[in-house]
mmCIF file of N, CA and C in Angstrom:
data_model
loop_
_atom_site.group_PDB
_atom_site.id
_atom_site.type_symbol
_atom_site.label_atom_id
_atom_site.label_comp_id
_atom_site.label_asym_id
_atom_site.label_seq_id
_atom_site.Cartn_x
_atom_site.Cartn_y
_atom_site.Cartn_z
ATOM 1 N N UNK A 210 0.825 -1.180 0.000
ATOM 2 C CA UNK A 210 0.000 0.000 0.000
ATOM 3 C C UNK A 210 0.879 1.257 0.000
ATOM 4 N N UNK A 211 1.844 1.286 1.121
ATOM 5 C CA UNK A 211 2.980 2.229 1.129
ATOM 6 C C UNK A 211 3.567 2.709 -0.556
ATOM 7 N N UNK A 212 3.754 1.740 -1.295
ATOM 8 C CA UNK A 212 4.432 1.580 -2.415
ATOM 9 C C UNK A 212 3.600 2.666 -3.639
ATOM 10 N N UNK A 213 2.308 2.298 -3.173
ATOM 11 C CA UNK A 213 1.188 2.809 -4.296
ATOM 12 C C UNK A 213 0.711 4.495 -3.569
ATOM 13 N N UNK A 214 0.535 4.431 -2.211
ATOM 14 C CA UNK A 214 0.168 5.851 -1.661
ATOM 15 C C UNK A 214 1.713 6.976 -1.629
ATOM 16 N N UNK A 215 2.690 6.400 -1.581
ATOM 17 C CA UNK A 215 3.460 6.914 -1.499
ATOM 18 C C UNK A 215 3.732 8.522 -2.033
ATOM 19 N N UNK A 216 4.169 7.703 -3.438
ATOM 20 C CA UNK A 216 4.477 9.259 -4.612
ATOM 21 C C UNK A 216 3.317 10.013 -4.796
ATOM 22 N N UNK A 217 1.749 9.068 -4.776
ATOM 23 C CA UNK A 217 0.969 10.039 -4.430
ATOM 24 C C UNK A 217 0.944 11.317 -4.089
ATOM 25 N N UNK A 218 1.350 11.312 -2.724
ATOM 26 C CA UNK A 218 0.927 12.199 -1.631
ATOM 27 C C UNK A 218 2.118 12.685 -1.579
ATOM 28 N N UNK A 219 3.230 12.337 -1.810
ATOM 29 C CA UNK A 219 4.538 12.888 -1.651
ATOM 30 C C UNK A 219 4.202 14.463 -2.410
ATOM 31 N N UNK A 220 3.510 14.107 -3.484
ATOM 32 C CA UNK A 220 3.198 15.671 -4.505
ATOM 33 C C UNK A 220 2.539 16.372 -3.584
ATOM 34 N N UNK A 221 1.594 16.090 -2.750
ATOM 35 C CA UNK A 221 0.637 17.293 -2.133
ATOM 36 C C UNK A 221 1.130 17.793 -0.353
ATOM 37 N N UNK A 222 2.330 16.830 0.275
ATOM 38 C CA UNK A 222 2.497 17.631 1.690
ATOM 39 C C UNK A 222 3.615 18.656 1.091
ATOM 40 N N UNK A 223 3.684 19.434 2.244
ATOM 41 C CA UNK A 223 4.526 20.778 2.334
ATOM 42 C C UNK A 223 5.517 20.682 2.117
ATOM 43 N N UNK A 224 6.332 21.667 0.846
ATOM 44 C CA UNK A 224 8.072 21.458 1.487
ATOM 45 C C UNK A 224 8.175 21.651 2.704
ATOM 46 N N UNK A 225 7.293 21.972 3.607
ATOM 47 C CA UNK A 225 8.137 22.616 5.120
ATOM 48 C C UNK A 225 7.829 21.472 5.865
ATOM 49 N N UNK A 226 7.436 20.262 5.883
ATOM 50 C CA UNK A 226 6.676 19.295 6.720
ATOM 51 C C UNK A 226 7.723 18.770 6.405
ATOM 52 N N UNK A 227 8.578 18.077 7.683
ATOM 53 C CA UNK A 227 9.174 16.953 7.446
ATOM 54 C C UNK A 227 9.427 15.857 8.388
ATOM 55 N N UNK A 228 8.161 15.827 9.349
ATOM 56 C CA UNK A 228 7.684 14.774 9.801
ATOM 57 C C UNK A 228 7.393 13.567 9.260
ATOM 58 N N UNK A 229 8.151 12.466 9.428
ATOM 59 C CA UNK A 229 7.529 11.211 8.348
ATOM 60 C C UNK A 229 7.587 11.156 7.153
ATOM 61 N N UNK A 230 8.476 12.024 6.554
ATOM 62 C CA UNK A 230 8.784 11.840 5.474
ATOM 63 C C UNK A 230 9.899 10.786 4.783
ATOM 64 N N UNK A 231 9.609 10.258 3.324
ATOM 65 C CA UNK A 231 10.820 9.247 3.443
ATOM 66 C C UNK A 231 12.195 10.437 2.869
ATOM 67 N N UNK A 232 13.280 9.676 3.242
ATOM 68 C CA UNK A 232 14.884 10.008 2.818
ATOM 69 C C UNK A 232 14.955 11.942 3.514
ATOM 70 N N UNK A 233 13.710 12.295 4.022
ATOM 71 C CA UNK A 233 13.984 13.776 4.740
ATOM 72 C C UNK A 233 14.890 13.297 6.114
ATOM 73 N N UNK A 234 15.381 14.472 6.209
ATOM 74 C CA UNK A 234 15.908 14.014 8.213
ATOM 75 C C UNK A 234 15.740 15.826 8.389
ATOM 76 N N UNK A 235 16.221 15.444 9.379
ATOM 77 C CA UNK A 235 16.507 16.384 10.510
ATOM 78 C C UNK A 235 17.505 17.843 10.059
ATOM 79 N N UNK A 236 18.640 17.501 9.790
ATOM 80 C CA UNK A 236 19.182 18.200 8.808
ATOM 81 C C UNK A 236 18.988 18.311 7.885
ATOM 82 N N UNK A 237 17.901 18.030 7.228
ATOM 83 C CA UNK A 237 16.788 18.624 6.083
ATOM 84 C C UNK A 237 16.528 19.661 6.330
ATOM 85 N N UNK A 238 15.388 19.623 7.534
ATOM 86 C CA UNK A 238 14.431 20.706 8.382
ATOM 87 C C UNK A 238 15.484 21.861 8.646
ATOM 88 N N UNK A 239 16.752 21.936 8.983
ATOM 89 C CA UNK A 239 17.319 22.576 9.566
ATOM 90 C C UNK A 239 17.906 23.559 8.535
ATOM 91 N N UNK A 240 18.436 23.158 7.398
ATOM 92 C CA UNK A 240 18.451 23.871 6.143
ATOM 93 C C UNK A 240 17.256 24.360 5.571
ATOM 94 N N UNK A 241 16.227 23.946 5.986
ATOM 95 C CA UNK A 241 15.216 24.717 5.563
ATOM 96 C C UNK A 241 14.628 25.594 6.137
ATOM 97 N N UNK A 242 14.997 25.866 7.518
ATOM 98 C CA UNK A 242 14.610 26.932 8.622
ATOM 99 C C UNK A 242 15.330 28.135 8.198
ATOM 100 N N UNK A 243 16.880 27.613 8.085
ATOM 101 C CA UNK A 243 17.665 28.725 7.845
ATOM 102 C C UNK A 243 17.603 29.082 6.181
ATOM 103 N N UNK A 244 17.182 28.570 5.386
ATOM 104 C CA UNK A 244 16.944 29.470 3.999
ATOM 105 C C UNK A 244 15.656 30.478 4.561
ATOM 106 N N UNK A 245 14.689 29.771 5.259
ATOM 107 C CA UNK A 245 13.354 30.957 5.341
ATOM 108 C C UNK A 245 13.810 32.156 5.800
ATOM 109 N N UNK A 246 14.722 31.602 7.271
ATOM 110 C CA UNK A 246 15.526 32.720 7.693
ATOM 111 C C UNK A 246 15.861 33.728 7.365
ATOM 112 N N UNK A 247 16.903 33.286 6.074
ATOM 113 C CA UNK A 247 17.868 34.325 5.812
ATOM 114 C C UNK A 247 16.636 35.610 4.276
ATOM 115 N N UNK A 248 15.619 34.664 4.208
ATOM 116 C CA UNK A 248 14.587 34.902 3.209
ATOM 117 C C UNK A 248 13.435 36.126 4.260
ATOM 118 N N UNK A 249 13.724 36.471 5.551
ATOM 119 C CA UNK A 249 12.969 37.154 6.094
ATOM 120 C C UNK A 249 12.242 36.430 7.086
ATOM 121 N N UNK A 250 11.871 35.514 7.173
ATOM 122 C CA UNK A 250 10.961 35.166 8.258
ATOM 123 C C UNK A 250 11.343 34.626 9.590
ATOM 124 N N UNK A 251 10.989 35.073 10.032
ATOM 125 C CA UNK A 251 11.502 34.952 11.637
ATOM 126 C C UNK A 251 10.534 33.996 12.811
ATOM 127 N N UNK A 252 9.158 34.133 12.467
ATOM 128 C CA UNK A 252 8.415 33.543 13.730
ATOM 129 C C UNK A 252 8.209 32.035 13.101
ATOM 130 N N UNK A 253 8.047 30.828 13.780
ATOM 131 C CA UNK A 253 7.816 29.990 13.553
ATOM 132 C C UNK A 253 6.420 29.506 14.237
ATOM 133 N N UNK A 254 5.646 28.367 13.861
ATOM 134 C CA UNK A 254 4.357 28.035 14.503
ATOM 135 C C UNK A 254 4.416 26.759 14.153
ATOM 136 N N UNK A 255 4.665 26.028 15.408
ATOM 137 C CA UNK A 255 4.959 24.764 15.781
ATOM 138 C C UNK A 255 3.577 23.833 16.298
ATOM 139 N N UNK A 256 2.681 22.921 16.050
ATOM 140 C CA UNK A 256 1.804 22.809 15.537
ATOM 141 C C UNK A 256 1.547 20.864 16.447
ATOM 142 N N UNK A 257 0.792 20.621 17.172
ATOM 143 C CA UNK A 257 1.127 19.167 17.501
ATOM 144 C C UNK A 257 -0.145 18.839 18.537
ATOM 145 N N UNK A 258 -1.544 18.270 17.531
ATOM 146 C CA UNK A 258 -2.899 18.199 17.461
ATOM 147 C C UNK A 258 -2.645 17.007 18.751
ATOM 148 N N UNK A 259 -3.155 17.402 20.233
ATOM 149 C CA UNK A 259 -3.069 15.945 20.932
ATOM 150 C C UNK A 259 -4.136 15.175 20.469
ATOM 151 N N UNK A 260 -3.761 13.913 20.478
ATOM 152 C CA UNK A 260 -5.008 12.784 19.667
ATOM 153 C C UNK A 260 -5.342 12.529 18.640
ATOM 154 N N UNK A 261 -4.728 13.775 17.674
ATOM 155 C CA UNK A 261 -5.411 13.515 15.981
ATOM 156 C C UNK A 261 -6.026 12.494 15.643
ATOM 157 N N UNK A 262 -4.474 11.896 16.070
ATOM 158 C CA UNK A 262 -4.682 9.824 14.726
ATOM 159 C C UNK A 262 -5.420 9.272 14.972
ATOM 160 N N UNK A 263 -5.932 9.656 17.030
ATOM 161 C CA UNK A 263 -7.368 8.457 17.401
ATOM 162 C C UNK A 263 -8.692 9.270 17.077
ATOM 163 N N UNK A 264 -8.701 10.383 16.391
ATOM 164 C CA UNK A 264 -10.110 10.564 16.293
ATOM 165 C C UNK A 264 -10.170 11.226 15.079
ATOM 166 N N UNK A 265 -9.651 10.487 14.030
ATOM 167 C CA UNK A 265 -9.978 10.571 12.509
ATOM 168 C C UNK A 265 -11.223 10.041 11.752
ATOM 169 N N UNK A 266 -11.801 10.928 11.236
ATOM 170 C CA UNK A 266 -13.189 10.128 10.952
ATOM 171 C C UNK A 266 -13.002 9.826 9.279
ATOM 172 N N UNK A 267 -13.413 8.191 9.764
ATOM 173 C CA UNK A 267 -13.123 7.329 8.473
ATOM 174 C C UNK A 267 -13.725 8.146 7.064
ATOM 175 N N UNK A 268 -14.872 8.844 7.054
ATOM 176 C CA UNK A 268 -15.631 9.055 5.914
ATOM 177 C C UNK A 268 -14.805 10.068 5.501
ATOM 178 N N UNK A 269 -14.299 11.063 6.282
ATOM 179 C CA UNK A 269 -13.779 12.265 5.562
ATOM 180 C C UNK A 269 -12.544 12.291 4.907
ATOM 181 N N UNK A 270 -11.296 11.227 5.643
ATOM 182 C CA UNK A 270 -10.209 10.755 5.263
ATOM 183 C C UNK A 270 -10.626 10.074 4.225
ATOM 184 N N UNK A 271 -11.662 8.909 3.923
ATOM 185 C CA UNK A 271 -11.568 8.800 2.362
ATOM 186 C C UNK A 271 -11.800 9.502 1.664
ATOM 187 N N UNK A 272 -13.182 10.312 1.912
ATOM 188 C CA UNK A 272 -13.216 11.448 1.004
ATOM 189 C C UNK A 272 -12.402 12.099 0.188
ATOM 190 N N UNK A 273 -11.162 12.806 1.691
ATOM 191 C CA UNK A 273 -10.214 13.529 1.127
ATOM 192 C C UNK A 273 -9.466 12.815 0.071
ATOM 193 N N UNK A 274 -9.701 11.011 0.565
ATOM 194 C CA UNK A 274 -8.020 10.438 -0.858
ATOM 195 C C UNK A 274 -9.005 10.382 -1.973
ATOM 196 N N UNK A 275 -10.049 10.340 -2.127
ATOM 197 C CA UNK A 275 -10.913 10.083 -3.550
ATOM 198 C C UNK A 275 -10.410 11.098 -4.289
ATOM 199 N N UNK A 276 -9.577 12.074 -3.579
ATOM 200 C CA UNK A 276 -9.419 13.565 -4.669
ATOM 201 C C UNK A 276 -7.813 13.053 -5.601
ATOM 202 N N UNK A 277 -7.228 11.794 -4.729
ATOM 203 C CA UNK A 277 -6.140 11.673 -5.017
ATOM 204 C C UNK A 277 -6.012 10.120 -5.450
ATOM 205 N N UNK A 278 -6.729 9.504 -5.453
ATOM 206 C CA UNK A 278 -6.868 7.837 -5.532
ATOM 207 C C UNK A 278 -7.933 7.521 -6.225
ATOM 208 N N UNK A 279 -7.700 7.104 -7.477
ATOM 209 C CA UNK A 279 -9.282 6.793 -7.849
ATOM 210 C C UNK A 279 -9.299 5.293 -8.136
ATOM 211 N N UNK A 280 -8.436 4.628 -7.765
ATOM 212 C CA UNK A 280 -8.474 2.949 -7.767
ATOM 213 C C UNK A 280 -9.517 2.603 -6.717
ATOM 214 N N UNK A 281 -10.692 1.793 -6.902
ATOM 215 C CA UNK A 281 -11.779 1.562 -5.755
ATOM 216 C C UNK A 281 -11.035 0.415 -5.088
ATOM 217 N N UNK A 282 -10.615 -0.032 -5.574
ATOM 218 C CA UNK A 282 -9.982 -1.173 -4.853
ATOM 219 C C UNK A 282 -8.876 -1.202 -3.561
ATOM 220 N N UNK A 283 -7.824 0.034 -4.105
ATOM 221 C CA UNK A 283 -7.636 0.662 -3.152
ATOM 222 C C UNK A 283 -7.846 1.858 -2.098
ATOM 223 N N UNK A 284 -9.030 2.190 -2.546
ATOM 224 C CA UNK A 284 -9.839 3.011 -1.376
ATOM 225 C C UNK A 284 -10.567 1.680 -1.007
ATOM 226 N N UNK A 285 -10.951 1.020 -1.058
ATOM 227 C CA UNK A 285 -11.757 -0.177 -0.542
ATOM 228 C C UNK A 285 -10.473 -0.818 0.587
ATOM 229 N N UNK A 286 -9.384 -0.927 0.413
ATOM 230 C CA UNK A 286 -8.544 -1.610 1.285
ATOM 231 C C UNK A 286 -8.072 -1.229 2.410
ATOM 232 N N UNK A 287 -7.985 0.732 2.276
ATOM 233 C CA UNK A 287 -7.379 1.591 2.887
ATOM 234 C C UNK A 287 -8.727 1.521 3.728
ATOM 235 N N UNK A 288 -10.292 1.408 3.428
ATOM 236 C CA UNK A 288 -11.060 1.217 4.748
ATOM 237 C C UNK A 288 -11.134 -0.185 5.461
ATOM 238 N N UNK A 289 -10.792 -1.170 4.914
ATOM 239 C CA UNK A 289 -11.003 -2.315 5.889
ATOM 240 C C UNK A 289 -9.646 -2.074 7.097
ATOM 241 N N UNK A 290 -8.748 -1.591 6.257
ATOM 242 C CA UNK A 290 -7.675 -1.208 7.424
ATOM 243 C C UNK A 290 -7.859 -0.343 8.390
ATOM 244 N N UNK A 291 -8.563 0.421 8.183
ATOM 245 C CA UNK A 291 -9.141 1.897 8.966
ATOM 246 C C UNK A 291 -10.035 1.104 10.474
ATOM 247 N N UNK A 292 -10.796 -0.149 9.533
ATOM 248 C CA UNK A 292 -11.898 -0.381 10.228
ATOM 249 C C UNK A 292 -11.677 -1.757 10.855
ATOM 250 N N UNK A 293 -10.206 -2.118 10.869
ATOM 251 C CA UNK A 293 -10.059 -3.441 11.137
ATOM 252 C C UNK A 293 -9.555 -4.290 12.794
ATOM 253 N N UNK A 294 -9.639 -2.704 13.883
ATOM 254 C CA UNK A 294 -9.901 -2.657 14.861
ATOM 255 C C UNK A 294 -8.576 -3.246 15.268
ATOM 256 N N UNK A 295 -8.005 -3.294 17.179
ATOM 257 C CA UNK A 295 -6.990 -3.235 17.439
ATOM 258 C C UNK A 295 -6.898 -3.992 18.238
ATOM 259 N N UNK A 296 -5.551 -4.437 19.177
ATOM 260 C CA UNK A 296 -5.364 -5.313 20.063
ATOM 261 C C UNK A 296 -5.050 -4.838 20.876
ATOM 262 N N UNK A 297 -5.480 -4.143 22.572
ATOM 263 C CA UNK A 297 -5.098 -3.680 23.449
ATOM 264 C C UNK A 297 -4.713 -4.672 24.457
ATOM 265 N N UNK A 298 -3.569 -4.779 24.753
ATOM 266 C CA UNK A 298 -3.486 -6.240 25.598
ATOM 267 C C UNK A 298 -3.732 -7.077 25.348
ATOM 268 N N UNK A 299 -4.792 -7.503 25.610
ATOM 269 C CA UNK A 299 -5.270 -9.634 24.822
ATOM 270 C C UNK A 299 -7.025 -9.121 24.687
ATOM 271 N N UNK A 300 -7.603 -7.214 24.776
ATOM 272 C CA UNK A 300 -8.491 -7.070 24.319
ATOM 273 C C UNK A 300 -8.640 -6.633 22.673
ATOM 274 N N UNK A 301 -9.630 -7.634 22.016
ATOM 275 C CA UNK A 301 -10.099 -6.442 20.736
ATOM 276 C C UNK A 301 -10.984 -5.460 20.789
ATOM 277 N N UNK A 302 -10.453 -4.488 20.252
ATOM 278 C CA UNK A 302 -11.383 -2.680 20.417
ATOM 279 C C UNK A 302 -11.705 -2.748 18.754
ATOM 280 N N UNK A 303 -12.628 -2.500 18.594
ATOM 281 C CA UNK A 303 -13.076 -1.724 17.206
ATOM 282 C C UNK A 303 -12.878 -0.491 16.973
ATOM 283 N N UNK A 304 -12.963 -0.435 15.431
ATOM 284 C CA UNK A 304 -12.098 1.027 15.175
ATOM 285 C C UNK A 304 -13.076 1.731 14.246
ATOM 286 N N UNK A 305 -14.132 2.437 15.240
ATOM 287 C CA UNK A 305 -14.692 3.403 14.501
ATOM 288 C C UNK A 305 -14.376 4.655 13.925
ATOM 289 N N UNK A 306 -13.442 5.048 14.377
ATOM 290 C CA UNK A 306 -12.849 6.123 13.968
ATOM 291 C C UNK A 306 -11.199 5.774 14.330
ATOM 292 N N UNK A 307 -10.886 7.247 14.100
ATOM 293 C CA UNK A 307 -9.030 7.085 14.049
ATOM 294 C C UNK A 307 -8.351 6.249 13.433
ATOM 295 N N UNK A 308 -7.126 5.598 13.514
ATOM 296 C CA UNK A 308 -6.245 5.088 12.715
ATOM 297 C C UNK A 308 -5.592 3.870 13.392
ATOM 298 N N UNK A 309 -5.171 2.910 12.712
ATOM 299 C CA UNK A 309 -4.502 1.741 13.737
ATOM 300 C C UNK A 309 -3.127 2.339 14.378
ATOM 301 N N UNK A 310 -2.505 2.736 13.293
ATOM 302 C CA UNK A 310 -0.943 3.597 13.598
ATOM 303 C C UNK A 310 -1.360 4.472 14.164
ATOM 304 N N UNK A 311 -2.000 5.012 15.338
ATOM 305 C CA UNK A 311 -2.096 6.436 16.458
ATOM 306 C C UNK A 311 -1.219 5.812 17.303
#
């Protein structure tokens, strides 16, 4: 799935995001602070949603990839995964919302 969403989406996040990105690091980010830098900008806005990943709602996240995925098959896969619920200890939780990876 990684393989196929990948380059996707690689086109639509931020040059400035480089959270989770593949082959970015750290000294990526850091050359890129200091070009904005030296480009004028000074304030930064540091940004870190508590909970996001557990309270993603399945309908809108597909929504949003239908703009970018039009294989049904793989929007069909990307929800059984969404919806394929988790292992907390030796309990199973269902996953109405959010993400398995939170």
């Amino acid at each position: 799935m990684a393989q196929v969403l990948t380059p996707v989406f690689e086109k639509v996040f931020s040059d400035n995001s480089f959270g989770f990105q593949p082959n970015w690091s750290a000294q990526d980010a850091i050359k890129r602070v200091t070009e904005l830098y030296d480009q004028g900008y000074h304030y930064v806005t540091d940004l870190d949603l508590k909970a996001y990943f557990d309270t993603v709602n399945h309908d809108l996240l597909i929504k949003f990839m239908k703009q970018y995925v039009s294989d049904p098959w793989v929007l069909h896969l990307i929800r059984q995964f969404l919806t394929s619920g988790v292992i907390n200890g030796q309990l199973f939780e269902r996953s109405d919302k959010g993400t398995p990876w939170a």
